[in-house]
Coordinates of C-alpha atoms in Angstrom, one line a residue:
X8 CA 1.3 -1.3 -95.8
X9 CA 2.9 -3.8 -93.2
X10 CA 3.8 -0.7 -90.6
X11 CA -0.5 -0.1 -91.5
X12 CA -0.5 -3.7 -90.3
X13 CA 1.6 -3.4 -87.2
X14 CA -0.1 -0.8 -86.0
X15 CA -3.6 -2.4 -86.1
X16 CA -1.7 -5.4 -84.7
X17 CA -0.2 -3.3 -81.6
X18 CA -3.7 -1.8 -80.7
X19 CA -5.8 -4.9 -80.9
X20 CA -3.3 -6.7 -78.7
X21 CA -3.2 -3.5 -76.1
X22 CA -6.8 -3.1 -75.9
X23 CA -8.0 -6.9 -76.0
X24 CA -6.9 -7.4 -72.1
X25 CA -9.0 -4.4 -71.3
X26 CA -12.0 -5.3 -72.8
X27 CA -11.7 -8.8 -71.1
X28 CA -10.5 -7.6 -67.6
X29 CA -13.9 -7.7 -65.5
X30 CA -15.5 -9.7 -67.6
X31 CA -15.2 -13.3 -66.7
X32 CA -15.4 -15.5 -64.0
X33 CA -13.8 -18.8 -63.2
X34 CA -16.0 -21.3 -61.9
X35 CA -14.5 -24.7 -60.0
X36 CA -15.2 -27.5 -58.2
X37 CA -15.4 -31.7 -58.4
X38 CA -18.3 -33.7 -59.7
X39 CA -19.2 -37.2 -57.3
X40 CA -21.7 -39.6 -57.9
X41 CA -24.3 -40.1 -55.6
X42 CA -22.0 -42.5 -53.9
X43 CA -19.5 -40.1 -53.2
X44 CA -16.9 -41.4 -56.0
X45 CA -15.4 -38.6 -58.0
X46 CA -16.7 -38.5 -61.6
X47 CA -14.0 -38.5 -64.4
X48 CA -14.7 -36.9 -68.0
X49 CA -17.9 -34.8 -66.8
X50 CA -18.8 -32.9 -69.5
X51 CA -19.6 -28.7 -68.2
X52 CA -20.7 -26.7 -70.7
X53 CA -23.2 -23.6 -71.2
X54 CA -26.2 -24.0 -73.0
X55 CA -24.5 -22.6 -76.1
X56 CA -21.6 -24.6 -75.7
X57 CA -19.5 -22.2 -76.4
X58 CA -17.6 -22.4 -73.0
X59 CA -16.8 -26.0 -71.9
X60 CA -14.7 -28.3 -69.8
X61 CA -14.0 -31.9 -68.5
X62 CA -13.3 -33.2 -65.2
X63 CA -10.1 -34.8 -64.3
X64 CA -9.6 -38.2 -63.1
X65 CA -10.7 -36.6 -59.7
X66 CA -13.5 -35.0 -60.4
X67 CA -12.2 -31.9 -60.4
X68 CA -12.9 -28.9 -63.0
X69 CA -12.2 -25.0 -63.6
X70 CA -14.1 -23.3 -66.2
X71 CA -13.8 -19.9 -67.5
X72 CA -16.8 -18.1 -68.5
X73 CA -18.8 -14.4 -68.8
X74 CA -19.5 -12.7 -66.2
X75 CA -23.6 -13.0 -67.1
X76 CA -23.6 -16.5 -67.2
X77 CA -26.5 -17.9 -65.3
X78 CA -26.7 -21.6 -65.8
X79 CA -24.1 -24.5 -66.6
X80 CA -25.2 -28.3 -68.2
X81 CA -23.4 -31.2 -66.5
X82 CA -23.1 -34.1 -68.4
X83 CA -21.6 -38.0 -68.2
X84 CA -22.7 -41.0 -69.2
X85 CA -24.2 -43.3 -66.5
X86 CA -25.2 -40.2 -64.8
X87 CA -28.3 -38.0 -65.1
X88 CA -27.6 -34.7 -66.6
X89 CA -28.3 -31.7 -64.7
X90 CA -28.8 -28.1 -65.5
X91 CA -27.5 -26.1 -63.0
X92 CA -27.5 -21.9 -61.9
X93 CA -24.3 -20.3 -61.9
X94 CA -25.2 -17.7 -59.5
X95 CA -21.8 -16.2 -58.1
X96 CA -20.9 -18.6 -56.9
X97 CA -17.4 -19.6 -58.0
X98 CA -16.8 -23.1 -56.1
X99 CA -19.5 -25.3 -57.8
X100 CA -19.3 -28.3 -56.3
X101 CA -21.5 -31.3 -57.6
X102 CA -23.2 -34.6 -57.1
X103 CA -24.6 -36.5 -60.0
X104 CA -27.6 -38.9 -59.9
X105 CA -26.7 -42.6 -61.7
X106 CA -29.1 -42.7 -64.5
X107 CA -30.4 -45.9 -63.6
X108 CA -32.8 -47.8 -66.6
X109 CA -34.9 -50.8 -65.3
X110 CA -36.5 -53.0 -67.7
X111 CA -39.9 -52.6 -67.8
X112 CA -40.1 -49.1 -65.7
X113 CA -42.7 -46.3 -67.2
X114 CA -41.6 -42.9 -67.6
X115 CA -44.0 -42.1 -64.7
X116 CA -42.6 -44.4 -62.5
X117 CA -38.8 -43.6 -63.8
X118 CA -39.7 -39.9 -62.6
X119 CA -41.2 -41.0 -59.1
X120 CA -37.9 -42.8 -58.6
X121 CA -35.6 -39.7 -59.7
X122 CA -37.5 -37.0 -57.3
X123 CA -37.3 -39.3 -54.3
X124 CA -33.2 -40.5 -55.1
X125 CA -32.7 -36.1 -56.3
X126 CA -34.6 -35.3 -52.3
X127 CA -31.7 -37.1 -50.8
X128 CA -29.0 -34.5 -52.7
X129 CA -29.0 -32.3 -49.8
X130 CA -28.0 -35.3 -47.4
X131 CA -25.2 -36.4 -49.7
X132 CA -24.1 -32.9 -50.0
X133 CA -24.1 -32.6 -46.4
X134 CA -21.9 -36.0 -46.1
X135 CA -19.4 -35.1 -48.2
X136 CA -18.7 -31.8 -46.9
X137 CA -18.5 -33.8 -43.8
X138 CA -16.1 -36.4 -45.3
X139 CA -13.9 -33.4 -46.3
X140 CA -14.7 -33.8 -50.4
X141 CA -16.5 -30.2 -50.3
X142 CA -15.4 -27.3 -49.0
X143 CA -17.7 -24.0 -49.0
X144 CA -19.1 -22.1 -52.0
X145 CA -17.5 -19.1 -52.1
X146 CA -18.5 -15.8 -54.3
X147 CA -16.6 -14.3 -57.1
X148 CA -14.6 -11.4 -56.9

């Protein structure tokens, strides 16, 4: 019975790294504010959670996930959360809205606020790539 057991043991461990090799990709970057301040404990995830990571005291973050993964949650408190696509891309780099109550705001005037502060994204984007925090998306292998 325990060479039975061997056996099995061997093959699953030879044929696991095949059935994984092709499969994944690792996804990276850092998370900043919308001040340009790295982001610690961001919370990445899938929609499933099955696959998730934190950010370090930088901002920065590798996760490993399928190949077919299409969209990642970002996460933190103070922040807005995001949903964001994966594409192939497999730097991710990331800038977080504050999630800024006021006393007395409606939702409706919350949301006005929020599109016109998420339109100025692709100008913070833009400064920190020119500040040297981003580098280039790159695809995955």
């Amino acid at each position: 019975m325990s060479k039975l057991r061997l056996i099995i043991t061997v093959l699953v461990l030879f044929f696991s790294p095949i059935d994984l090799f092709g499969q994944t990709k690792t996804v990276s970057g850092q998370v900043l504010n919308e001040h340009l301040e790295p982001l610690s404990k961001v919370f990445i995830h899938t929609l499933d959670m099955q696959f998730k990571t934190t950010s370090d005291e930088n901002g920065n973050y590798s996760i490993t996930l399928p190949k077919d993964t299409k969209v990642l949650k970002i996460q933190c408190i103070g922040q807005e959360s995001e949903t964001i696509k994966v594409l192939n891309h497999c730097i991710l780099n990331i800038i977080l809205l504050d999630d800024i109550i006021a006393e007395f705001e409606t939702k409706e005037e919350h949301l006005k606020d929020y599109i016109k502060r998420n339109k100025e994204i692709g100008k913070k984007y833009k400064r920190a790539i020119e500040k040297g925090l981003f580098g280039e998306n790159k695809p995955c292998n």
